[in-house]
C-alpha cells in the first residue's frame, strides 16, 4: 500500500492532491476576496478536507450539503462538526436540489464571482493533474495500480500519468455505470478497468466488511475506512485468492485516506453493536 493517508493529518490521501492545484492556481490568480465553495454528503471526506484547507489558509469556505434534514442535526455528525469547527459555513439543500448541482453552481458563481467552486469530490482537470504526484520512481515498478473510485478523479490521474506497462484497476465504491464515461473524459489512457466493490451499495457496511477491516488493522496495523479503502482491499484480497493476478505480479494499492469517516460510521454501527477499530 502507498500510504497517502499519511500525507497530511486533515487533508488526507487523494484529497490533498486533488485540491493541490485547485487551490494553488486559484490563489495565484489573486482573487479579490478568496472564498472556496464545494459540495458533499454528510460524511464526505472531501468536505472535511476543504474545511481544513480553509482553516489552514484563512480562506472562508462554504459547504453545500446534501440533505436538508441535517439542518438541525449536524452537530451529531462528526464530519459536519469538524467542518464547522474549521470555520466552514454549511448550507443544507434537498436531495433534489443537490441533484441539480450545475444549476446551483451557476447561481453561486454569479453571486460570488471571485469564489473558487470545487465540484463534488474535488474531481476536475486540476485534480487529475494533482494526482500525478501520487506517482513516483517507486510506483513505476508495479504491474497493477489499484485505487478506490468515487467521483473518478483519482483513477483518471493515475491512468493519465502512470507508465505504459502498468494496468490500473478502479474499485467502485458506488456501482454507477456512468463513471467510466466520466473517467474517459479526464484521461486519454486506455489502461484502466473498473470493478464493482460497493458490497451492496455506497456507504452500506456489511458484517463481512467490518470483519475484514478489523482483521486488516490487527494484522498489518493499517487502518482502513468502510466506504472506499476497506472495500477496495477486501476485493483485492478476493482477487488474489481467485488467482486474478498472474504469479509474481507486483500490485500496489493506494491508501486514499478518509479515516475521518470511521467516527461517523461507528456512531451508526454502535447502535447495532458493531464497531470498527480505529
Ligand atoms: C478515502 C477515499 N478514497 C477514494 C475516493 C475516490 O476518489 P475519487 O472521487 O477521485 O474517485 C474518495 C472520494 O473522494 C475517498 O474519500
Short mmCIF file of C-alpha atoms and ligand atoms in Angstrom, two decimals:
data_model
loop_
_atom_site.label_atom_id
_atom_site.label_comp_id
_atom_site.label_asym_id
_atom_site.label_seq_id
_atom_site.Cartn_x
_atom_site.Cartn_y
_atom_site.Cartn_z
CA UNK A 1 0.00 0.00 0.00
CA UNK A 2 1.12 3.52 -0.66
CA UNK A 3 0.04 5.48 2.37
CA UNK A 4 -1.36 8.73 1.00
CA UNK A 5 -3.42 8.84 4.18
CA UNK A 6 -0.23 9.93 5.96
CA UNK A 7 0.39 12.88 3.67
CA UNK A 8 -1.47 15.33 5.91
CA UNK A 9 -3.41 14.81 9.17
CA UNK A 10 -6.58 16.60 8.00
CA UNK A 11 -6.29 16.94 4.22
CA UNK A 12 -5.71 13.27 3.86
CA UNK A 13 -4.91 10.98 0.97
CA UNK A 14 -6.12 11.77 -2.52
CA UNK A 15 -7.93 14.88 -1.22
CA UNK A 16 -4.58 16.59 -0.68
CA UNK A 17 -3.53 16.01 -4.27
CA UNK A 18 -6.93 16.72 -5.80
CA UNK A 19 -7.08 20.06 -4.04
CA UNK A 20 -3.43 20.97 -4.60
CA UNK A 21 -3.70 22.72 -7.98
CA UNK A 22 -7.31 23.74 -7.49
CA UNK A 23 -6.33 25.86 -4.51
CA UNK A 24 -2.82 26.94 -5.55
CA UNK A 25 -3.85 28.02 -9.07
CA UNK A 26 -6.79 29.90 -7.60
CA UNK A 27 -4.59 31.77 -5.13
CA UNK A 28 -2.13 32.66 -7.89
CA UNK A 29 -4.96 34.44 -9.69
CA UNK A 30 -5.14 36.71 -6.64
CA UNK A 31 -8.91 36.72 -6.26
CA UNK A 32 -10.31 39.88 -4.70
CA UNK A 33 -12.00 38.10 -1.84
CA UNK A 34 -10.89 34.48 -1.71
CA UNK A 35 -13.73 32.10 -0.95
CA UNK A 36 -14.00 28.36 -1.54
CA UNK A 37 -17.34 26.67 -2.14
CA UNK A 38 -17.86 22.96 -2.55
CA UNK A 39 -20.39 20.14 -2.34
CA UNK A 40 -20.73 16.89 -0.44
CA UNK A 41 -22.74 14.42 1.58
CA UNK A 42 -22.96 14.26 5.36
CA UNK A 43 -19.89 12.03 5.82
CA UNK A 44 -17.87 13.45 2.94
CA UNK A 45 -14.09 13.20 3.26
CA UNK A 46 -13.87 15.96 0.67
CA UNK A 47 -15.97 18.36 2.77
CA UNK A 48 -13.71 17.68 5.78
CA UNK A 49 -10.60 18.29 3.66
CA UNK A 50 -11.86 21.56 2.15
CA UNK A 51 -12.85 22.81 5.60
CA UNK A 52 -9.32 22.06 6.81
CA UNK A 53 -7.82 23.88 3.80
CA UNK A 54 -9.97 26.88 4.72
CA UNK A 55 -8.84 26.82 8.31
CA UNK A 56 -5.16 26.45 7.43
CA UNK A 57 -5.13 29.12 4.72
CA UNK A 58 -7.56 31.53 6.37
CA UNK A 59 -9.87 31.37 3.34
CA UNK A 60 -13.58 31.28 4.23
CA UNK A 61 -15.35 28.16 2.97
CA UNK A 62 -18.92 27.16 2.25
CA UNK A 63 -20.10 23.56 2.04
CA UNK A 64 -23.30 22.75 0.19
CA UNK A 65 -24.50 19.64 1.99
CA UNK A 66 -26.88 17.03 0.60
CA UNK A 67 -29.89 16.50 2.90
CA UNK A 68 -32.00 19.31 4.26
CA UNK A 69 -32.95 17.12 7.21
CA UNK A 70 -29.43 17.59 8.59
CA UNK A 71 -30.07 21.27 9.21
CA UNK A 72 -30.93 20.70 12.86
CA UNK A 73 -28.82 17.59 13.37
CA UNK A 74 -25.39 18.49 12.02
CA UNK A 75 -23.86 18.60 15.49
CA UNK A 76 -24.43 14.85 15.78
CA UNK A 77 -22.36 14.22 12.67
CA UNK A 78 -18.58 14.19 13.32
CA UNK A 79 -17.71 15.23 9.74
CA UNK A 80 -20.03 18.24 9.74
CA UNK A 81 -18.98 19.17 13.27
CA UNK A 82 -15.34 19.06 12.16
CA UNK A 83 -16.18 21.21 9.12
CA UNK A 84 -17.97 23.81 11.27
CA UNK A 85 -15.12 23.85 13.81
CA UNK A 86 -12.77 24.55 10.92
CA UNK A 87 -14.87 27.55 10.01
CA UNK A 88 -16.86 26.12 7.12
CA UNK A 89 -20.33 27.54 6.67
CA UNK A 90 -22.83 24.83 5.88
CA UNK A 91 -25.82 25.18 3.61
CA UNK A 92 -28.19 22.24 3.57
CA UNK A 93 -30.11 21.53 0.40
CA UNK A 94 -32.68 18.91 -0.52
CA UNK A 95 -31.57 15.82 -2.40
CA UNK A 96 -33.47 17.14 -5.40
CA UNK A 97 -31.63 20.49 -5.33
CA UNK A 98 -28.36 18.65 -4.85
CA UNK A 99 -29.01 16.53 -7.92
CA UNK A 100 -29.05 19.77 -9.92
CA UNK A 101 -25.65 20.92 -8.69
CA UNK A 102 -24.78 22.51 -12.05
CA UNK A 103 -27.68 24.93 -11.67
CA UNK A 104 -26.60 25.67 -8.12
CA UNK A 105 -23.00 26.19 -9.26
CA UNK A 106 -24.10 28.74 -11.90
CA UNK A 107 -26.11 30.59 -9.31
CA UNK A 108 -23.25 30.59 -6.78
CA UNK A 109 -20.70 31.72 -9.38
CA UNK A 110 -22.95 34.66 -10.19
CA UNK A 111 -23.39 35.57 -6.58
CA UNK A 112 -19.70 35.07 -5.66
CA UNK A 113 -17.76 35.87 -8.84
CA UNK A 114 -14.37 35.65 -7.05
CA UNK A 115 -15.07 32.29 -5.46
CA UNK A 116 -13.38 29.00 -6.27
CA UNK A 117 -16.15 26.47 -6.77
CA UNK A 118 -14.81 22.95 -6.43
CA UNK A 119 -17.09 20.19 -7.72
CA UNK A 120 -18.25 17.26 -5.61
CA UNK A 121 -15.36 15.01 -4.60
CA UNK A 122 -12.97 17.66 -5.96
CA UNK A 123 -12.90 15.97 -9.34
CA UNK A 124 -11.89 18.16 -12.30
CA UNK A 125 -8.86 18.57 -14.58
CA UNK A 126 -6.78 20.25 -11.90
CA UNK A 127 -7.49 17.39 -9.54
CA UNK A 128 -6.31 14.94 -12.19
CA UNK A 129 -3.09 16.95 -12.60
CA UNK A 130 -2.53 16.85 -8.83
CA UNK A 131 -2.91 13.08 -8.67
CA UNK A 132 0.28 12.84 -10.76
CA UNK A 133 2.12 13.49 -7.50
CA UNK A 134 0.87 10.19 -6.09
CA UNK A 135 3.17 8.55 -8.65
CA UNK A 136 6.97 8.48 -8.37
CA UNK A 137 10.01 6.38 -9.24
CA UNK A 138 9.00 3.68 -6.76
CA UNK A 139 5.47 3.29 -8.13
CA UNK A 140 6.91 2.65 -11.61
CA UNK A 141 7.99 -0.88 -10.64
CA UNK A 142 4.46 -2.16 -10.06
CA UNK A 143 2.38 -4.07 -12.59
CA UNK A 144 -1.02 -3.15 -11.13
CA UNK A 145 -2.10 0.11 -9.56
CA UNK A 146 -5.30 -0.13 -7.52
CA UNK A 147 -7.44 2.69 -6.22
CA UNK A 148 -10.94 3.16 -4.86
CA UNK A 149 -13.29 5.12 -7.12
CA UNK A 150 -15.94 7.62 -6.08
CA UNK A 151 -16.16 10.52 -8.49
CA UNK A 152 -13.34 9.20 -10.70
CA UNK A 153 -10.69 11.94 -10.47
CA UNK A 154 -8.12 9.81 -8.69
CA UNK A 155 -8.18 6.89 -11.10
CA UNK A 156 -8.18 9.33 -14.03
CA UNK A 157 -4.95 10.89 -12.73
CA UNK A 158 -3.30 7.53 -12.11
CA UNK A 159 -4.33 6.32 -15.57
CA UNK A 160 -3.11 9.50 -17.23
CA UNK A 161 0.31 9.64 -15.61
CA UNK A 162 1.32 6.03 -14.93
CA UNK A 163 3.79 4.03 -17.02
CA UNK A 164 2.78 2.34 -20.28
CA UNK A 165 3.30 -1.16 -18.86
CA UNK A 166 1.03 -0.58 -15.85
CA UNK A 167 -2.58 -1.69 -15.51
CA UNK A 168 -4.89 0.43 -13.40
CA UNK A 169 -7.83 -1.10 -11.54
CA UNK A 170 -10.53 1.07 -10.03
CA UNK A 171 -12.70 -0.34 -7.27
CA UNK A 172 -16.03 1.41 -7.44
CA UNK A 173 -17.48 2.39 -4.07
CA UNK A 174 -20.66 3.22 -5.92
CA UNK A 175 -21.91 0.96 -8.68
CA UNK A 176 -22.58 3.73 -11.14
CA UNK A 177 -22.41 2.80 -14.83
CA UNK A 178 -21.85 6.40 -15.92
CA UNK A 179 -18.48 6.55 -14.14
CA UNK A 180 -16.47 5.02 -16.95
CA UNK A 181 -17.52 7.71 -19.43
CA UNK A 182 -16.72 10.42 -16.91
CA UNK A 183 -13.25 8.96 -16.28
CA UNK A 184 -12.58 8.66 -20.02
CA UNK A 185 -13.24 12.38 -20.37
CA UNK A 186 -10.44 13.03 -17.87
CA UNK A 187 -7.77 10.60 -19.08
CA UNK A 188 -6.61 9.62 -22.56
CA UNK A 189 -5.42 6.28 -21.09
CA UNK A 190 -6.94 3.03 -22.21
CA UNK A 191 -5.17 1.30 -19.38
CA UNK A 192 -7.84 1.09 -16.68
CA UNK A 193 -10.67 -1.20 -15.78
CA UNK A 194 -13.37 -0.81 -13.18
CA UNK A 195 -14.78 -3.34 -10.75
CA UNK A 196 -17.79 -3.04 -8.55
CA UNK A 197 -16.70 -3.09 -4.93
CA UNK A 198 -19.76 -1.46 -3.45
CA UNK A 199 -20.79 -4.57 -1.46
CA UNK A 200 -24.49 -3.85 -1.75
CA UNK A 201 -24.38 -0.06 -2.07
CA UNK A 202 -22.44 3.12 -1.47
CA UNK A 203 -21.77 3.54 2.23
CA UNK A 204 -23.50 0.28 3.19
CA UNK A 205 -21.41 -1.61 5.71
CA UNK A 206 -21.82 -5.37 5.95
CA UNK A 207 -20.53 -7.59 8.76
CA UNK A 208 -18.01 -9.08 6.35
CA UNK A 209 -16.64 -5.57 5.68
CA UNK A 210 -16.21 -4.93 9.40
CA UNK A 211 -14.52 -8.29 9.90
CA UNK A 212 -12.14 -7.57 7.04
CA UNK A 213 -11.27 -4.01 8.15
CA UNK A 214 -10.74 -5.00 11.79
CA UNK A 215 -8.70 -8.04 10.76
CA UNK A 216 -6.57 -5.91 8.42
CA UNK A 217 -5.87 -3.43 11.19
CA UNK A 218 -4.91 -6.20 13.60
CA UNK A 219 -2.69 -7.99 11.11
CA UNK A 220 -0.99 -5.09 9.30
CA UNK A 221 -1.64 -2.18 11.68
CA UNK A 222 -3.08 -0.17 8.78
CA UNK A 223 -6.47 1.45 9.41
CA UNK A 224 -8.99 1.38 6.55
CA UNK A 225 -12.31 3.19 6.38
CA UNK A 226 -15.52 1.40 5.41
CA UNK A 227 -16.64 3.33 2.29
CA UNK A 228 -13.61 3.25 -0.02
CA UNK A 229 -10.31 1.71 1.09
CA UNK A 230 -11.78 -1.07 3.24
CA UNK A 231 -13.95 -2.36 0.42
CA UNK A 232 -11.15 -1.96 -2.14
CA UNK A 233 -8.69 -4.01 -0.08
CA UNK A 234 -11.31 -6.66 0.57
CA UNK A 235 -11.85 -7.00 -3.19
CA UNK A 236 -8.11 -7.04 -3.86
CA UNK A 237 -7.72 -9.91 -1.40
CA UNK A 238 -10.63 -11.75 -3.05
CA UNK A 239 -8.95 -11.29 -6.43
CA UNK A 240 -5.66 -12.60 -5.08
CA UNK A 241 -7.37 -15.68 -3.70
CA UNK A 242 -9.06 -16.31 -7.05
CA UNK A 243 -5.71 -16.07 -8.85
CA UNK A 244 -6.70 -12.96 -10.78
CA UNK A 245 -3.18 -11.52 -10.63
CA UNK A 246 -0.59 -13.61 -12.52
CA UNK A 247 2.23 -15.12 -10.41
CA UNK A 248 4.91 -12.65 -9.34
CA UNK A 249 2.72 -9.66 -10.18
CA UNK A 250 3.53 -6.56 -8.22
CA UNK A 251 0.32 -4.97 -7.01
CA UNK A 252 0.22 -1.50 -5.47
CA UNK A 253 -2.87 -0.23 -3.66
CA UNK A 254 -3.23 3.45 -2.87
CA UNK A 255 -4.45 4.25 0.61
CA UNK A 256 -6.54 7.29 -0.22
CA UNK A 257 -7.18 8.33 3.39
CA UNK A 258 -10.63 9.30 4.57
CA UNK A 259 -10.09 7.85 8.03
CA UNK A 260 -12.09 10.72 9.49
CA UNK A 261 -15.15 8.79 8.28
CA UNK A 262 -14.63 5.98 10.81
CA UNK A 263 -16.01 8.02 13.70
CA UNK A 264 -19.27 8.77 11.90
CA UNK A 265 -19.59 5.18 10.75
CA UNK A 266 -19.05 3.92 14.29
CA UNK A 267 -21.81 6.16 15.62
CA UNK A 268 -24.23 4.38 13.30
CA UNK A 269 -22.70 0.94 13.83
CA UNK A 270 -22.68 1.17 17.63
CA UNK A 271 -26.47 1.20 17.60
CA UNK A 272 -26.22 -2.26 16.04
CA UNK A 273 -23.46 -3.38 18.44
CA UNK A 274 -20.88 -3.30 15.67
CA UNK A 275 -17.62 -1.31 15.76
CA UNK A 276 -14.69 -0.56 13.51
CA UNK A 277 -11.29 -0.46 15.18
CA UNK A 278 -9.77 2.98 14.74
C1 LIG B 1 -10.99 7.80 1.01
C2 LIG B 1 -11.36 7.96 -0.40
N1 LIG B 1 -10.85 7.12 -1.30
C3 LIG B 1 -11.17 7.20 -2.61
C4 LIG B 1 -12.03 8.17 -3.07
C5 LIG B 1 -12.37 8.19 -4.52
O1 LIG B 1 -11.77 9.24 -5.17
P1 LIG B 1 -12.43 9.84 -6.49
O2 LIG B 1 -13.65 10.60 -6.05
O3 LIG B 1 -11.38 10.71 -7.05
O4 LIG B 1 -12.80 8.70 -7.36
C6 LIG B 1 -12.59 9.08 -2.18
C7 LIG B 1 -13.52 10.13 -2.62
O5 LIG B 1 -13.14 11.19 -2.95
C8 LIG B 1 -12.24 8.99 -0.82
O6 LIG B 1 -12.74 9.84 0.09
#
